[in-house]
Amino acid sequence: MSETGIAAGPAVGTTPDTPTPAPSSIRPETPAELSALPAEHPARRPVAEGGVAGASVLRELRGDRADTPSVWFMRQAGRSLPEYRSLREGTTMLDSCVRPDMAAEITVQPVRRHRVDAGIFFSDIVVPARQAGLGVEIQPGVGPVFDHPIRTEADVDALPALGDDYEAALEPIREAVRLTVAELGTTPLIGFAGAPFTVASYMVEGGPSRDHLRTRALMRSQPEVWARLAAWVAELSGRFLRAQVLAGASAVQLFDSWVGALSADMYTTHVQAHSAAALARVSDLPVPRIHFGVGAAHLLTPMWEAGATAMGVDHRLRLDQALDILPAGTPVQGNIDPAVLFTSEQARFEEARAVLDAGARASGHVVNLGHGVAPDTDPQVLTDLVSFLHEQDAHRA
Ligand code: CP3
């Protein structure tokens, strides 16, 4: 059992002969554990007193089922909302992330509109790199583009040290989180970061890439250069997570959007320890740690072993099949196919019910999409889906 009150997978690199024991430490936090958070942190006060302790989404993530399903959507803030598009007008994506009032308002917009059970902090996986001083922008219609790709030992040597300057540069993030949680009240805020593989692959490729060939080639040809880069990103992302939690986030999610490009061998050899290092930056704090990858059915166990306390599952794998793979007692999150948002209401509700049923025997289940909300999703469809889910009995199956 970990001291944080949250189960984690076994130490990285161990392959237990016996099945991993059920995460018995998934339970409400003790006062001693909660004291690791600042006094004003919302997780230190119960919902009845205006805090978030005991909120349904946090209960599910701790393997303590609530009667009503909990739901939030990856990328719920953003282009699908007209109020987002009008607020963002004239401000670049990355500039909007470091304007605390704007980031807070954008985070709260979908909670207000859809009545989801958690907010996901509005930011991006490349914001930490930018705050550390790297030249990066998100080009509309393209994606993240770095001024100087990192491909050689000299490039890694030239990465900025992550010292006090980086901590200071995270202040707009902390301020945005403080404003957000004040606004969210009894709805928990989930903080997030990009995982080392996904973020480092943008740095190596210089921009979006279909197959991440240069990144995978770097791992094979110069494993020690890759390892130093991935360790740098782990610290970058891990400290970004920690800043969000200490400022008021009550759970975190590590997004490894492109990890599905790796074999299980490549993951355990070159990536797992770095994702573990990122998660370890918050493992002394009593907040659930969700780990999510796309196309990562073959990586569920090693991703869990990287120190997650709950696993996000994409829509390619049914939740009951994920539960067969994961250690007994693992809380799961997912996994409505975002494509059903573009079908009929009947198809959407059937899919939602099927996802609830597939997750019914999990120790905890937070409903989500199998990947993010697409920008052209009709927001009313999301609002209706949330109401439908809130009318369901989580235990029926
Ligand atoms: O659920 C979340 O909101 C978590 C945070 C998150 C965002 N983007 C928020 C975001 C995460 C984990 C990402 C990942 C990300 N960002 C990827 C990896 C692939 C994936 O989807 O998982 C990539 C390629 C990016 C880069 C990016 N960010 C692009 C191409 C854009 C759109 C361009 C623009 O100018 O709007 C963004 C913006 C972005 N990132 C938004 C949000 C909520 C706002 C706009 C939108 O709805 O897309």
Coordinates of C-alpha atoms and ligand atoms in Angstrom, one line a residue:
M1 CA 0.0 0.0 0.0
S2 CA 1.3 3.4 -0.8
E3 CA 1.4 6.1 1.8
T4 CA -0.8 8.3 -0.3
G5 CA -3.9 6.2 0.2
I6 CA -4.0 5.4 -3.5
A7 CA -2.8 2.1 -4.9
A8 CA -0.1 2.1 -7.5
G9 CA 1.1 -0.6 -9.7
P10 CA 4.2 -2.5 -8.7
A11 CA 7.6 -1.0 -9.1
V12 CA 8.6 -0.5 -12.7
G13 CA 10.4 -3.4 -14.3
T14 CA 9.0 -6.1 -12.0
T15 CA 7.0 -8.8 -13.5
P16 CA 5.1 -10.4 -10.7
D17 CA 4.6 -14.2 -10.9
T18 CA 1.4 -13.9 -9.0
P19 CA -1.4 -11.5 -10.1
T20 CA -0.9 -8.1 -8.7
P21 CA -2.9 -7.8 -5.5
A22 CA -6.1 -5.8 -5.6
P23 CA -5.3 -2.1 -4.8
S24 CA -6.5 -2.3 -1.3
S25 CA -5.4 1.2 -0.6
I26 CA -8.1 2.7 -2.7
R27 CA -10.2 4.2 0.0
P28 CA -11.0 7.6 1.4
E29 CA -7.9 9.6 2.2
T30 CA -6.9 9.9 5.9
P31 CA -6.5 13.3 7.5
A32 CA -2.7 12.7 7.6
E33 CA -2.6 12.1 3.9
L34 CA -4.8 15.2 3.2
S35 CA -2.4 17.3 5.2
A36 CA 0.1 17.0 2.3
L37 CA -2.2 19.4 0.5
P38 CA -2.3 23.1 1.3
A39 CA -4.9 24.1 3.9
E40 CA -7.1 25.8 1.4
H41 CA -7.1 22.9 -1.2
P42 CA -10.7 21.9 -2.1
A43 CA -9.9 18.2 -1.6
R44 CA -9.5 18.9 2.1
R45 CA -13.1 19.8 2.6
P46 CA -16.2 17.7 2.0
V47 CA -18.7 18.6 -0.7
A48 CA -21.2 19.6 2.1
E49 CA -18.7 22.3 3.2
G50 CA -18.0 23.6 -0.3
G51 CA -15.0 21.4 -1.1
V52 CA -14.7 18.3 -3.4
A53 CA -13.9 15.5 -1.0
G54 CA -16.4 12.7 -1.6
A55 CA -17.4 14.1 -5.0
S56 CA -18.7 11.2 -7.1
V57 CA -15.9 11.3 -9.7
L58 CA -13.3 11.2 -7.0
R59 CA -15.1 8.3 -5.3
E60 CA -15.1 6.3 -8.5
L61 CA -11.4 7.0 -9.1
R62 CA -10.8 5.6 -5.6
G63 CA -12.8 2.4 -6.3
D64 CA -15.7 3.5 -4.2
R65 CA -18.8 3.4 -6.4
A66 CA -21.4 6.0 -6.4
D67 CA -25.0 5.3 -7.3
T68 CA -25.1 7.6 -10.2
P69 CA -22.6 7.4 -13.0
S70 CA -20.0 10.2 -13.2
V71 CA -18.9 11.6 -16.5
W72 CA -16.5 14.2 -18.0
F73 CA -15.1 14.4 -21.6
M74 CA -11.6 14.7 -22.8
R75 CA -11.4 18.0 -24.7
Q76 CA -14.7 19.1 -23.3
A77 CA -13.4 22.6 -23.3
G78 CA -12.6 23.9 -26.7
R79 CA -13.8 24.4 -30.2
S80 CA -17.1 22.5 -29.9
L81 CA -18.4 25.4 -27.8
P82 CA -19.4 28.7 -29.3
E83 CA -18.7 30.5 -26.1
Y84 CA -15.1 29.2 -26.3
R85 CA -14.7 30.3 -29.9
S86 CA -15.9 33.8 -29.1
L87 CA -13.7 34.1 -26.0
R88 CA -10.6 32.9 -27.9
E89 CA -11.0 35.3 -30.8
G90 CA -7.8 37.3 -31.3
T91 CA -5.8 35.3 -28.8
T92 CA -3.5 32.4 -29.9
M93 CA -4.1 29.0 -28.3
L94 CA -0.9 29.1 -26.2
D95 CA -1.4 32.8 -25.1
S96 CA -4.9 31.9 -23.9
C97 CA -3.3 29.2 -21.7
V98 CA -1.2 31.7 -19.8
R99 CA -3.9 34.2 -19.3
P100 CA -5.3 32.9 -16.0
D101 CA -8.7 34.6 -16.3
M102 CA -9.2 33.2 -19.8
A103 CA -7.9 29.7 -19.0
A104 CA -10.2 29.5 -15.9
E105 CA -13.3 30.7 -17.8
I106 CA -12.6 28.2 -20.7
T107 CA -12.2 25.4 -18.1
V108 CA -15.5 26.2 -16.5
Q109 CA -17.6 26.7 -19.7
P110 CA -18.3 23.0 -20.4
V111 CA -19.1 22.3 -16.7
R112 CA -21.7 25.1 -16.7
R113 CA -23.2 24.0 -20.0
H114 CA -23.1 20.2 -19.8
R115 CA -23.1 19.6 -16.0
V116 CA -20.3 17.2 -16.3
D117 CA -18.9 15.9 -13.0
A118 CA -15.4 17.3 -13.4
G119 CA -13.5 20.1 -15.1
I120 CA -10.4 19.3 -17.1
F121 CA -7.9 22.2 -16.8
F122 CA -7.7 24.2 -20.1
S123 CA -4.1 24.0 -21.3
D124 CA -2.1 22.0 -23.7
I125 CA 0.6 19.3 -23.6
V126 CA 3.2 21.8 -25.0
V127 CA 2.5 24.6 -22.6
P128 CA 5.2 23.4 -20.1
A129 CA 7.8 23.4 -22.9
R130 CA 6.9 26.9 -23.8
Q131 CA 7.0 28.0 -20.2
A132 CA 10.4 26.5 -19.9
G133 CA 11.5 28.8 -22.7
L134 CA 11.3 26.6 -25.9
G135 CA 10.1 28.1 -29.1
V136 CA 6.8 26.3 -29.8
E137 CA 3.4 27.3 -31.2
I138 CA 0.2 25.6 -32.1
Q139 CA -0.5 26.3 -35.7
P140 CA -4.2 26.2 -36.5
G141 CA -4.9 23.3 -38.8
V142 CA -1.4 21.9 -38.2
G143 CA -0.7 21.3 -34.6
P144 CA 2.3 21.9 -32.3
V145 CA 5.4 23.1 -34.1
F146 CA 8.8 23.5 -32.4
D147 CA 11.3 26.1 -33.8
H148 CA 14.3 23.7 -33.2
P149 CA 13.7 20.0 -33.3
I150 CA 15.7 18.0 -30.7
R151 CA 17.6 15.3 -32.5
T152 CA 21.2 15.2 -31.3
E153 CA 23.2 15.1 -28.1
A154 CA 24.0 18.7 -28.5
D155 CA 20.3 19.6 -28.8
V156 CA 19.6 17.8 -25.5
D157 CA 22.6 19.5 -23.9
A158 CA 21.1 22.9 -24.9
L159 CA 17.7 22.2 -23.3
P160 CA 17.0 24.8 -20.5
A161 CA 17.6 23.8 -16.9
L162 CA 14.3 23.3 -15.1
G163 CA 15.1 25.5 -12.1
D164 CA 13.5 28.4 -10.3
D165 CA 12.8 30.1 -13.6
Y166 CA 10.6 27.3 -14.7
E167 CA 8.8 27.3 -11.3
A168 CA 8.2 31.1 -11.7
A169 CA 7.0 30.6 -15.3
L170 CA 4.3 28.2 -13.9
E171 CA 2.7 31.0 -11.9
P172 CA 0.1 31.8 -14.5
I173 CA -0.9 28.1 -14.4
R174 CA -1.2 28.1 -10.7
E175 CA -3.2 31.3 -10.8
A176 CA -5.5 29.9 -13.5
V177 CA -6.1 26.8 -11.3
R178 CA -6.8 28.9 -8.2
L179 CA -9.4 30.9 -10.2
T180 CA -10.9 27.8 -11.7
V181 CA -11.4 25.9 -8.5
A182 CA -12.9 29.0 -6.8
E183 CA -15.4 29.0 -9.7
L184 CA -16.0 25.3 -9.8
G185 CA -16.9 25.0 -6.1
T186 CA -17.9 21.4 -5.4
T187 CA -17.0 20.1 -8.9
P188 CA -13.5 18.7 -8.9
L189 CA -10.8 19.9 -11.3
I190 CA -8.6 17.4 -13.0
G191 CA -5.1 18.5 -13.9
F192 CA -3.2 17.0 -16.7
A193 CA 0.1 16.8 -18.6
G194 CA 1.4 15.2 -21.7
A195 CA 3.4 12.0 -21.1
P196 CA 7.1 12.0 -22.0
F197 CA 6.7 9.9 -25.2
T198 CA 4.0 12.0 -26.7
V199 CA 5.6 15.4 -25.8
A200 CA 9.1 14.3 -26.7
S201 CA 7.9 13.0 -30.1
Y202 CA 6.7 16.5 -31.0
M203 CA 10.1 17.8 -30.0
V204 CA 12.0 15.3 -32.0
E205 CA 9.8 15.4 -35.1
G206 CA 9.5 19.2 -34.8
G207 CA 5.7 18.9 -35.4
P208 CA 2.9 16.4 -35.9
S209 CA 3.9 13.1 -37.4
R210 CA 1.9 10.1 -38.5
D211 CA 4.4 7.4 -37.5
H212 CA 6.8 9.0 -35.1
L213 CA 9.7 7.5 -37.2
R214 CA 12.4 9.8 -36.1
T215 CA 11.5 9.4 -32.5
R216 CA 11.5 5.7 -32.7
A217 CA 14.7 5.7 -34.6
L218 CA 16.3 7.9 -32.0
M219 CA 15.3 5.4 -29.3
R220 CA 17.0 2.6 -31.2
S221 CA 20.1 4.4 -32.5
Q222 CA 21.0 6.7 -29.6
P223 CA 19.1 5.3 -26.6
E224 CA 21.1 7.4 -24.1
V225 CA 20.2 10.7 -26.0
W226 CA 16.6 9.6 -26.1
A227 CA 16.7 8.8 -22.3
R228 CA 18.1 12.2 -21.4
L229 CA 15.4 13.9 -23.5
A230 CA 12.6 11.8 -22.1
A231 CA 13.9 12.4 -18.5
W232 CA 13.8 16.1 -19.2
V233 CA 10.3 16.0 -20.4
A234 CA 9.3 13.8 -17.4
E235 CA 10.5 16.5 -15.1
L236 CA 8.9 19.2 -17.2
S237 CA 5.5 17.5 -17.3
G238 CA 5.7 16.1 -13.7
R239 CA 6.3 19.6 -12.3
F240 CA 3.5 21.0 -14.4
L241 CA 1.2 18.3 -12.8
R242 CA 2.4 19.1 -9.3
A243 CA 1.9 22.8 -9.8
Q244 CA -1.8 22.1 -10.7
V245 CA -2.4 19.8 -7.8
L246 CA -0.9 22.1 -5.2
A247 CA -2.9 25.0 -6.6
G248 CA -6.2 23.1 -6.3
A249 CA -6.6 20.2 -8.8
S250 CA -7.9 17.0 -7.1
A251 CA -6.9 14.4 -9.7
V252 CA -4.5 14.2 -12.5
Q253 CA -4.4 12.5 -15.9
L254 CA -1.2 11.8 -17.8
F255 CA -2.1 11.8 -21.6
D256 CA 0.1 9.5 -23.8
S257 CA -1.9 10.2 -27.0
W258 CA 0.6 8.6 -29.4
V259 CA 2.0 5.8 -27.3
G260 CA 0.1 3.2 -29.3
A261 CA 2.8 3.6 -31.9
L262 CA 5.2 1.6 -29.7
S263 CA 5.5 -2.1 -29.1
A264 CA 5.3 -3.3 -25.5
D265 CA 9.0 -4.0 -25.6
M266 CA 9.9 -0.5 -26.8
Y267 CA 7.5 0.9 -24.2
T268 CA 9.0 -1.0 -21.2
T269 CA 12.6 -0.4 -22.4
H270 CA 12.5 3.2 -23.4
V271 CA 9.3 4.9 -22.1
Q272 CA 7.8 3.4 -19.0
A273 CA 10.4 4.6 -16.5
H274 CA 10.0 8.2 -17.7
S275 CA 6.2 8.1 -17.5
A276 CA 6.7 6.7 -14.0
A277 CA 9.0 9.6 -13.1
A278 CA 6.4 12.1 -14.3
L279 CA 3.7 10.4 -12.2
A280 CA 6.0 10.1 -9.2
R281 CA 6.1 13.9 -9.0
V282 CA 2.6 13.8 -7.5
S283 CA 2.6 10.4 -5.9
D284 CA 3.2 11.8 -2.4
L285 CA 0.0 13.8 -2.8
P286 CA -3.5 12.2 -2.1
V287 CA -4.9 12.6 -5.6
P288 CA -5.9 9.9 -8.1
R289 CA -3.5 9.4 -11.1
I290 CA -5.3 8.5 -14.3
H291 CA -3.1 7.2 -17.2
F292 CA -4.5 7.3 -20.7
G293 CA -3.1 6.2 -24.0
V294 CA -4.7 5.9 -27.5
G295 CA -4.5 2.5 -29.2
A296 CA -2.7 1.2 -26.2
A297 CA -4.6 -2.0 -25.4
H298 CA -1.3 -3.9 -25.5
L299 CA 0.2 -1.4 -23.0
L300 CA -2.5 -1.3 -20.4
T301 CA -0.5 -3.3 -17.8
P302 CA 2.9 -1.5 -18.2
M303 CA 1.1 1.8 -18.2
W304 CA -0.7 0.8 -15.0
E305 CA 2.7 -0.3 -13.6
A306 CA 4.1 3.1 -14.3
G307 CA 2.3 4.3 -11.1
A308 CA -1.2 5.0 -12.2
T309 CA -4.1 4.5 -9.8
A310 CA -6.8 4.4 -12.5
M311 CA -6.6 3.6 -16.2
G312 CA -8.2 5.5 -19.1
V313 CA -9.2 3.2 -21.9
D314 CA -9.8 4.3 -25.5
H315 CA -12.8 3.1 -27.6
R316 CA -10.9 0.3 -29.3
L317 CA -11.0 -1.9 -26.3
R318 CA -14.2 -2.9 -24.4
L319 CA -14.0 -2.0 -20.7
D320 CA -14.8 -5.5 -19.6
Q321 CA -11.9 -6.7 -21.7
A322 CA -9.6 -4.1 -20.1
L323 CA -10.8 -5.3 -16.7
D324 CA -9.7 -8.8 -17.6
I325 CA -6.2 -7.5 -18.3
L326 CA -5.7 -5.1 -15.4
P327 CA -5.1 -6.1 -11.8
A328 CA -8.4 -6.8 -10.0
G329 CA -9.8 -3.6 -8.4
T330 CA -8.4 -1.2 -10.9
P331 CA -10.7 1.8 -11.4
V332 CA -11.3 2.5 -15.1
Q333 CA -12.3 5.5 -17.2
G334 CA -13.9 5.5 -20.6
N335 CA -14.8 4.9 -23.4
I336 CA -17.7 6.0 -25.5
D337 CA -16.7 6.1 -29.2
P338 CA -16.6 9.8 -30.1
A339 CA -18.0 8.8 -33.5
V340 CA -21.4 8.0 -31.9
L341 CA -21.7 11.7 -31.2
F342 CA -22.4 12.0 -35.0
T343 CA -25.1 9.3 -35.1
S344 CA -28.6 9.1 -33.7
E345 CA -29.7 9.7 -30.2
Q346 CA -30.8 6.1 -29.9
A347 CA -27.4 4.9 -31.0
R348 CA -25.7 7.3 -28.5
F349 CA -27.8 6.2 -25.6
E350 CA -27.3 2.5 -26.5
E351 CA -23.6 2.9 -26.7
A352 CA -23.6 4.8 -23.4
R353 CA -25.6 2.0 -21.7
A354 CA -23.2 -0.6 -23.2
V355 CA -20.2 1.3 -21.8
L356 CA -21.9 1.5 -18.3
D357 CA -22.6 -2.3 -18.5
A358 CA -19.1 -3.1 -19.6
G359 CA -17.7 -1.1 -16.7
A360 CA -20.2 -2.3 -14.1
R361 CA -17.9 -4.8 -12.4
A362 CA -15.0 -2.4 -12.1
S363 CA -14.2 -1.1 -8.6
G364 CA -14.8 2.3 -9.9
H365 CA -15.8 3.7 -13.4
V366 CA -15.8 7.2 -14.7
V367 CA -17.5 7.6 -18.0
N368 CA -15.6 9.4 -20.7
L369 CA -15.1 9.3 -24.4
G370 CA -12.6 6.9 -26.0
H371 CA -10.7 10.0 -27.1
G372 CA -11.3 13.8 -27.2
V373 CA -14.4 15.7 -28.3
A374 CA -14.1 16.5 -32.0
P375 CA -14.3 20.3 -32.7
D376 CA -17.5 19.9 -34.9
T377 CA -19.4 18.0 -32.2
D378 CA -22.9 19.5 -31.6
P379 CA -22.6 20.6 -27.9
Q380 CA -26.3 19.8 -27.3
V381 CA -25.5 16.2 -28.0
L382 CA -23.0 16.2 -25.1
T383 CA -25.4 17.9 -22.8
D384 CA -28.1 15.3 -23.5
L385 CA -25.6 12.5 -23.1
V386 CA -24.6 13.8 -19.6
S387 CA -28.3 14.0 -18.6
F388 CA -28.9 10.5 -19.9
L389 CA -26.0 9.1 -18.0
H390 CA -27.1 10.9 -14.8
E391 CA -30.4 9.2 -15.0
Q392 CA -28.8 5.7 -15.2
D393 CA -28.2 3.3 -12.4
A394 CA -24.4 2.6 -12.4
H395 CA -24.9 -0.9 -10.9
R396 CA -27.4 -2.4 -13.4
A397 CA -25.7 -5.0 -15.5
Ligands
CP3_1 O1 -9.0 16.9 -22.3 C1 -8.3 18.0 -22.4 O2 -8.7 19.1 -22.7 C2 -6.8 17.8 -22.0 C3 -5.9 18.7 -22.4 C4 -5.4 18.5 -23.9 C5 -5.6 19.4 -24.9 N1 -4.9 18.9 -26.0 C6 -6.4 20.5 -24.8 C7 -6.7 21.4 -25.9 C8 -4.6 17.5 -24.3 C9 -4.1 16.2 -23.6 C10 -4.3 17.8 -25.7 C11 -3.4 16.9 -26.6 C12 -2.9 17.5 -27.8 N2 -2.8 18.8 -28.1 C13 -2.4 16.7 -28.9 C14 -2.2 15.2 -28.9 C15 -3.3 14.5 -29.5 C16 -4.6 14.4 -28.8 O3 -5.6 14.9 -29.2 O4 -4.6 13.7 -27.7 C17 -2.1 17.6 -29.9 C18 -1.7 17.3 -31.3 C19 -2.4 18.9 -29.4 C20 -2.1 20.2 -30.1 C21 -3.3 21.0 -30.3 N3 -3.9 21.7 -29.2 C22 -4.0 21.4 -31.5 C23 -3.7 20.9 -32.8 C24 -5.0 22.3 -31.1 C25 -6.1 22.9 -32.0 C26 -5.6 24.2 -32.6 C27 -6.3 25.5 -32.1 O5 -5.6 26.6 -32.3 O6 -7.3 25.5 -31.5 C28 -5.0 22.4 -29.7 C29 -5.8 23.2 -28.9 C30 -6.4 22.6 -27.7 N4 -5.8 21.7 -26.9 C31 -7.7 23.0 -27.2 C32 -7.8 22.2 -26.1 C33 -9.0 22.2 -25.1 C34 -8.6 24.0 -27.7 C35 -9.1 23.8 -29.1 C36 -9.7 22.5 -29.4 O7 -10.9 22.2 -29.1 O8 -9.1 21.7 -30.1

